[in-house]
PDB file of C-alpha atoms in Angstrom:
ATOM      1  CA  MET A 377      11.831 -20.797   1.620  1.00 85.00           C
ATOM      2  CA  TYR A 378       7.644 -20.175   1.966  1.00 90.00           C
ATOM      3  CA  LEU A 379       8.218 -16.813   4.084  1.00 91.00           C
ATOM      4  CA  ILE A 380       9.769 -15.717   1.514  1.00 92.00           C
ATOM      5  CA  LEU A 381       7.417 -16.805  -1.276  1.00 91.00           C
ATOM      6  CA  LEU A 382       5.317 -14.679   0.922  1.00 92.00           C
ATOM      7  CA  VAL A 383       7.052 -11.553   0.286  1.00 93.00           C
ATOM      8  CA  LEU A 384       8.429 -11.722  -3.133  1.00 92.00           C
ATOM      9  CA  ALA A 385       4.250 -12.538  -4.160  1.00 91.00           C
ATOM     10  CA  GLY A 386       3.739  -9.499  -2.218  1.00 91.00           C
ATOM     11  CA  ILE A 387       5.986  -7.602  -4.239  1.00 93.00           C
ATOM     12  CA  PHE A 388       4.826  -8.764  -7.529  1.00 93.00           C
ATOM     13  CA  VAL A 389       2.944 -11.244  -7.673  1.00 91.00           C
ATOM     14  CA  ASN A 390       0.205 -10.037  -6.077  1.00 90.00           C
ATOM     15  CA  ASN A 391       0.992  -6.175  -5.619  1.00 92.00           C
ATOM     16  CA  TYR A 392      -1.463  -5.014  -4.272  1.00 92.00           C
ATOM     17  CA  VAL A 393      -1.651  -2.106  -6.408  1.00 92.00           C
ATOM     18  CA  LEU A 394      -1.246  -3.468  -9.854  1.00 92.00           C
ATOM     19  CA  SER A 395      -2.956  -6.570  -9.487  1.00 90.00           C
ATOM     20  CA  GLN A 396      -5.471  -6.000  -7.108  1.00 89.00           C
ATOM     21  CA  PHE A 397      -6.054  -2.233  -7.470  1.00 88.00           C
ATOM     22  CA  LEU A 398      -6.684  -1.248  -3.989  1.00 90.00           C
ATOM     23  CA  GLY A 399      -4.642   2.380  -3.395  1.00 87.00           C
ATOM     24  CA  ILE A 400      -5.066   3.833  -6.357  1.00 88.00           C
ATOM     25  CA  CYS A 401      -5.659   7.117  -4.790  1.00 84.00           C
ATOM     26  CA  PRO A 402      -2.510   8.304  -3.731  1.00 84.00           C
ATOM     27  CA  PHE A 403      -1.044   6.118  -6.275  1.00 89.00           C
ATOM     28  CA  LEU A 404      -2.179   8.510  -9.124  1.00 88.00           C
ATOM     29  CA  GLY A 405      -2.266  11.499  -7.017  1.00 85.00           C
ATOM     30  CA  VAL A 406       1.780  10.857  -4.966  1.00 83.00           C
ATOM     31  CA  SER A 407       3.341   9.705  -8.035  1.00 88.00           C
ATOM     32  CA  LYS A 408       3.648  13.113  -9.922  1.00 88.00           C
ATOM     33  CA  LYS A 409       7.559  13.596  -8.594  1.00 89.00           C
ATOM     34  CA  LEU A 410       9.921  10.377  -7.845  1.00 91.00           C
ATOM     35  CA  GLU A 411      10.411  12.137  -4.245  1.00 87.00           C
ATOM     36  CA  THR A 412       7.180  12.512  -3.058  1.00 86.00           C
ATOM     37  CA  ALA A 413       6.388   9.450  -4.481  1.00 90.00           C
ATOM     38  CA  VAL A 414       9.454   7.620  -2.588  1.00 90.00           C
ATOM     39  CA  GLY A 415       7.904   9.456   1.179  1.00 84.00           C
ATOM     40  CA  MET A 416       4.460   8.070   0.296  1.00 85.00           C
ATOM     41  CA  GLY A 417       6.289   4.782   0.169  1.00 89.00           C
ATOM     42  CA  VAL A 418       8.167   4.837   3.212  1.00 85.00           C
ATOM     43  CA  ALA A 419       5.059   5.960   5.292  1.00 83.00           C
ATOM     44  CA  VAL A 420       2.479   2.936   3.927  1.00 87.00           C
ATOM     45  CA  ILE A 421       5.324   0.800   3.976  1.00 90.00           C
ATOM     46  CA  PHE A 422       5.961   2.117   7.903  1.00 86.00           C
ATOM     47  CA  VAL A 423       1.439   2.130   8.366  1.00 88.00           C
ATOM     48  CA  ILE A 424       1.455  -1.293   6.561  1.00 93.00           C
ATOM     49  CA  VAL A 425       4.066  -2.610   8.982  1.00 94.00           C
ATOM     50  CA  LEU A 426       2.439  -1.810  11.775  1.00 91.00           C
ATOM     51  CA  ALA A 427      -0.635  -2.298  10.608  1.00 93.00           C
ATOM     52  CA  SER A 428      -0.235  -5.729   9.994  1.00 96.00           C
ATOM     53  CA  ALA A 429       1.036  -6.446  13.777  1.00 96.00           C
ATOM     54  CA  ALA A 430      -2.138  -4.553  15.910  1.00 95.00           C
ATOM     55  CA  SER A 431      -4.460  -6.081  13.145  1.00 96.00           C
ATOM     56  CA  TYR A 432      -3.243  -9.233  14.172  1.00 97.00           C
ATOM     57  CA  PHE A 433      -3.542  -8.842  17.718  1.00 96.00           C
ATOM     58  CA  VAL A 434      -6.717  -6.483  17.474  1.00 96.00           C
ATOM     59  CA  TYR A 435      -8.384 -10.003  15.842  1.00 97.00           C
ATOM     60  CA  ASN A 436      -6.956 -12.890  17.163  1.00 96.00           C
ATOM     61  CA  LEU A 437      -6.912 -11.113  20.886  1.00 96.00           C
ATOM     62  CA  ILE A 438     -10.443  -8.891  21.097  1.00 96.00           C
ATOM     63  CA  LEU A 439     -12.191  -9.906  18.451  1.00 96.00           C
ATOM     64  CA  VAL A 440     -11.980 -13.514  18.892  1.00 96.00           C
ATOM     65  CA  PRO A 441     -12.463 -14.539  22.325  1.00 96.00           C
ATOM     66  CA  LEU A 442     -15.256 -11.411  21.985  1.00 96.00           C
ATOM     67  CA  ASN A 443     -17.322 -13.566  19.766  1.00 96.00           C
ATOM     68  CA  ILE A 444     -17.328 -10.347  17.792  1.00 97.00           C
ATOM     69  CA  THR A 445     -14.897 -10.579  14.466  1.00 95.00           C
ATOM     70  CA  TYR A 446     -18.594  -8.986  12.198  1.00 95.00           C
ATOM     71  CA  LEU A 447     -16.253  -6.151  13.646  1.00 96.00           C
ATOM     72  CA  TYR A 448     -13.227  -6.264  12.324  1.00 96.00           C
ATOM     73  CA  ASN A 449     -13.529  -3.328   9.077  1.00 94.00           C
ATOM     74  CA  ILE A 450     -14.195  -1.119  11.962  1.00 94.00           C
ATOM     75  CA  ALA A 451     -11.938  -2.335  14.154  1.00 95.00           C
ATOM     76  CA  PHE A 452      -8.926  -2.477  11.375  1.00 95.00           C
ATOM     77  CA  ILE A 453     -10.253   0.512  10.638  1.00 92.00           C
ATOM     78  CA  LEU A 454     -10.104   2.059  13.634  1.00 93.00           C
ATOM     79  CA  VAL A 455      -5.803   0.907  14.061  1.00 92.00           C
ATOM     80  CA  ILE A 456      -5.252   2.157  10.730  1.00 92.00           C
ATOM     81  CA  ALA A 457      -6.310   5.946  11.867  1.00 91.00           C
ATOM     82  CA  ALA A 458      -4.573   5.808  14.748  1.00 90.00           C
ATOM     83  CA  LEU A 459      -1.358   4.351  13.698  1.00 87.00           C
ATOM     84  CA  VAL A 460      -1.615   6.510  10.668  1.00 87.00           C
ATOM     85  CA  GLN A 461      -2.028  10.521  12.933  1.00 89.00           C
ATOM     86  CA  PHE A 462       1.252   8.359  14.811  1.00 86.00           C
ATOM     87  CA  VAL A 463       3.161   9.143  11.087  1.00 82.00           C
ATOM     88  CA  GLU A 464       1.929  12.014  10.341  1.00 86.00           C
ATOM     89  CA  MET A 465       3.206  13.951  13.899  1.00 89.00           C
ATOM     90  CA  PHE A 466       6.377  11.954  13.177  1.00 87.00           C
ATOM     91  CA  LEU A 467       6.643  13.598   9.555  1.00 83.00           C
ATOM     92  CA  LYS A 468       5.517  16.842  10.911  1.00 87.00           C
ATOM     93  CA  LYS A 469       8.167  16.931  13.134  1.00 91.00           C
ATOM     94  CA  SER A 470      11.392  15.005  11.618  1.00 90.00           C
ATOM     95  CA  SER A 471      10.556  16.337   7.643  1.00 84.00           C
ATOM     96  CA  PRO A 472       8.100  19.239   7.175  1.00 87.00           C
ATOM     97  CA  ALA A 473       9.348  19.686   3.681  1.00 84.00           C
ATOM     98  CA  LEU A 474       8.371  15.215   3.508  1.00 78.00           C
ATOM     99  CA  TYR A 475       5.375  16.388   5.219  1.00 82.00           C
ATOM    100  CA  GLN A 476       4.113  19.754   3.154  1.00 82.00           C
ATOM    101  CA  ALA A 477       4.971  17.702   0.011  1.00 74.00           C
ATOM    102  CA  LEU A 478       2.294  14.875   0.557  1.00 73.00           C
ATOM    103  CA  GLY A 479      -0.145  16.950   1.774  1.00 73.00           C
ATOM    104  CA  VAL A 480      -3.922  16.124   2.051  1.00 73.00           C
ATOM    105  CA  PHE A 481      -2.789  12.485   0.838  1.00 71.00           C
ATOM    106  CA  LEU A 482      -1.240  11.597   3.517  1.00 75.00           C
ATOM    107  CA  PRO A 483      -4.354  11.886   6.279  1.00 79.00           C
ATOM    108  CA  LEU A 484      -5.719   9.321   2.521  1.00 75.00           C
ATOM    109  CA  ILE A 485      -3.586   6.800   4.496  1.00 80.00           C
ATOM    110  CA  THR A 486      -6.242   5.552   6.595  1.00 76.00           C
ATOM    111  CA  THR A 487      -8.973   5.833   3.738  1.00 74.00           C
ATOM    112  CA  ASN A 488      -5.556   3.416   2.090  1.00 81.00           C
ATOM    113  CA  CYS A 489      -7.473   0.721   0.843  1.00 87.00           C
ATOM    114  CA  ALA A 490      -3.843  -1.224   0.648  1.00 90.00           C
ATOM    115  CA  VAL A 491      -3.796  -1.414   3.894  1.00 92.00           C
ATOM    116  CA  LEU A 492      -6.856  -2.176   5.182  1.00 93.00           C
ATOM    117  CA  GLY A 493      -5.907  -5.340   1.958  1.00 94.00           C
ATOM    118  CA  VAL A 494      -3.681  -6.134   3.804  1.00 95.00           C
ATOM    119  CA  ALA A 495      -4.774  -6.413   7.366  1.00 94.00           C
ATOM    120  CA  VAL A 496      -8.038  -8.378   5.709  1.00 95.00           C
ATOM    121  CA  VAL A 497      -5.934 -10.930   3.523  1.00 95.00           C
ATOM    122  CA  ASN A 498      -3.913 -11.748   6.909  1.00 96.00           C
ATOM    123  CA  MET A 499      -7.052 -12.368   7.940  1.00 95.00           C
ATOM    124  CA  GLN A 500      -8.761 -13.817   5.611  1.00 95.00           C
ATOM    125  CA  ASN A 501      -6.011 -16.207   4.452  1.00 95.00           C
ATOM    126  CA  ASN A 502      -5.585 -17.335   8.804  1.00 95.00           C
ATOM    127  CA  TYR A 503      -2.154 -15.868   8.823  1.00 96.00           C
ATOM    128  CA  ASN A 504       0.193 -16.175  12.462  1.00 96.00           C
ATOM    129  CA  PHE A 505       2.200 -12.875  13.474  1.00 97.00           C
ATOM    130  CA  PHE A 506       5.444 -13.739  11.169  1.00 96.00           C
ATOM    131  CA  GLU A 507       3.016 -14.298   8.268  1.00 96.00           C
ATOM    132  CA  ALA A 508       1.032 -11.635   8.524  1.00 96.00           C
ATOM    133  CA  ILE A 509       3.841  -9.679   9.390  1.00 97.00           C
ATOM    134  CA  LEU A 510       5.930 -10.765   5.616  1.00 96.00           C
ATOM    135  CA  ASN A 511       2.835 -10.511   4.126  1.00 96.00           C
ATOM    136  CA  GLY A 512       2.213  -6.846   5.394  1.00 96.00           C
ATOM    137  CA  VAL A 513       6.171  -6.391   4.431  1.00 97.00           C
ATOM    138  CA  GLY A 514       5.155  -8.005   1.020  1.00 96.00           C
ATOM    139  CA  GLY A 515       2.556  -5.847   0.233  1.00 95.00           C
ATOM    140  CA  ALA A 516       4.057  -2.116   1.608  1.00 95.00           C
ATOM    141  CA  ALA A 517       7.179  -3.110  -0.332  1.00 97.00           C
ATOM    142  CA  GLY A 518       4.671  -4.007  -3.159  1.00 96.00           C
ATOM    143  CA  PHE A 519       3.462  -0.765  -2.819  1.00 95.00           C
ATOM    144  CA  ALA A 520       5.842   1.561  -2.795  1.00 95.00           C
ATOM    145  CA  LEU A 521       8.322  -0.333  -5.597  1.00 96.00           C
ATOM    146  CA  ALA A 522       4.645   0.707  -7.786  1.00 95.00           C
ATOM    147  CA  ILE A 523       4.745   3.936  -6.444  1.00 95.00           C
ATOM    148  CA  ILE A 524       8.206   4.889  -7.190  1.00 96.00           C
ATOM    149  CA  LEU A 525       8.566   2.923 -10.269  1.00 95.00           C
ATOM    150  CA  PHE A 526       5.359   5.112 -11.667  1.00 96.00           C
ATOM    151  CA  ALA A 527       6.271   8.817 -10.593  1.00 95.00           C
ATOM    152  CA  GLY A 528       9.923   7.684 -12.307  1.00 94.00           C
ATOM    153  CA  ILE A 529       7.572   7.317 -15.763  1.00 94.00           C
ATOM    154  CA  ARG A 530       5.920   9.729 -15.862  1.00 92.00           C
ATOM    155  CA  GLU A 531       8.072  12.497 -14.269  1.00 92.00           C
ATOM    156  CA  ARG A 532      10.175  11.203 -18.348  1.00 90.00           C
ATOM    157  CA  ILE A 533       6.414  11.542 -19.842  1.00 88.00           C
ATOM    158  CA  GLU A 534       6.089  14.958 -18.681  1.00 84.00           C
ATOM    159  CA  TYR A 535       8.283  16.475 -21.016  1.00 83.00           C
ATOM    160  CA  ASN A 536       7.419  14.080 -24.517  1.00 83.00           C
ATOM    161  CA  ASP A 537       5.692  15.948 -26.511  1.00 84.00           C
ATOM    162  CA  THR A 538       1.977  13.843 -26.589  1.00 84.00           C
ATOM    163  CA  PRO A 539      -1.406  14.169 -28.132  1.00 87.00           C
ATOM    164  CA  LYS A 540      -3.486  17.348 -26.285  1.00 87.00           C
ATOM    165  CA  ALA A 541      -6.342  14.508 -25.622  1.00 87.00           C
ATOM    166  CA  PHE A 542      -3.588  12.803 -23.852  1.00 86.00           C
ATOM    167  CA  ASP A 543      -1.508  15.753 -22.220  1.00 84.00           C
ATOM    168  CA  GLY A 544      -1.932  15.125 -18.050  1.00 82.00           C
ATOM    169  CA  PHE A 545      -3.994  12.892 -16.390  1.00 85.00           C
ATOM    170  CA  PRO A 546      -5.199  10.486 -19.750  1.00 90.00           C
ATOM    171  CA  LEU A 547      -1.177   9.606 -20.145  1.00 90.00           C
ATOM    172  CA  ALA A 548      -1.320   8.678 -16.443  1.00 90.00           C
ATOM    173  CA  LEU A 549      -3.733   6.268 -16.836  1.00 92.00           C
ATOM    174  CA  VAL A 550      -2.620   4.858 -20.324  1.00 92.00           C
ATOM    175  CA  ALA A 551       0.583   4.497 -18.271  1.00 92.00           C
ATOM    176  CA  ALA A 552      -0.142   2.577 -14.749  1.00 93.00           C
ATOM    177  CA  GLY A 553      -2.761   0.226 -17.346  1.00 93.00           C
ATOM    178  CA  LEU A 554       0.290  -0.668 -18.824  1.00 93.00           C
ATOM    179  CA  MET A 555       2.547  -1.071 -16.139  1.00 94.00           C
ATOM    180  CA  SER A 556      -0.052  -3.248 -14.706  1.00 93.00           C
ATOM    181  CA  ILE A 557      -0.380  -5.581 -17.632  1.00 93.00           C
ATOM    182  CA  ALA A 558       3.725  -5.612 -17.332  1.00 91.00           C
ATOM    183  CA  PHE A 559       3.441  -6.485 -13.702  1.00 91.00           C
ATOM    184  CA  LEU A 560       0.273  -9.130 -15.078  1.00 89.00           C
ATOM    185  CA  GLY A 561       3.691 -11.059 -16.987  1.00 86.00           C
ATOM    186  CA  PHE A 562       4.235 -12.550 -12.706  1.00 87.00           C
ATOM    187  CA  GLN A 563       0.514 -14.232 -11.801  1.00 85.00           C
ATOM    188  CA  GLY A 564       1.552 -17.841 -11.859  1.00 78.00           C
ATOM    189  CA  LEU A 565       4.597 -16.879 -11.100  1.00 76.00           C
ATOM    190  CA  ILE A 566       4.479 -18.110  -7.007  1.00 77.00           C
ATOM    191  CA  LYS A 567       1.816 -20.354  -5.833  1.00 74.00           C
ATOM    192  CA  LEU A 568       1.618 -19.657  -2.125  1.00 69.00           C
TER     193      LEU A 568
END
């Protein structure tokens, strides 16, 4: 039951984008079209889950035994960068249209603080391997849910009459704020 709650908490209660405000750059930048938001969500899920596993091993098998745990940020960023390069090469070969649509935001997954945030939370909470993976799955699914919902909202808003001052990015920020408030309703629902 605890492991299921860990995943649900990552999706709804501790959503990295809407509750902890990590990963805002791709959240706002790639969410103009639903298709690209889905692609980014899937890519981030893949990277976060693999980064959770890889950072667990790097931390526990390299950094802790060598007593250099203070280097965790650098080590985690290197692991994430390598995984993003792998995802980028895979998408370039398998889905060139999605690769072009994601554009500059695909390499930005390397500096997406949500990916690094999951790895750091796993380390700080001293999760075992399975807990780290499930926290990664929950956090990644929460990111994907947030960006896909937001893209759907932005596509619908695009065709509405809005005041000139709110056209474009200001209205997107208002919608993101309202989504964040809606997800705030999940706070306290799950206690781990």
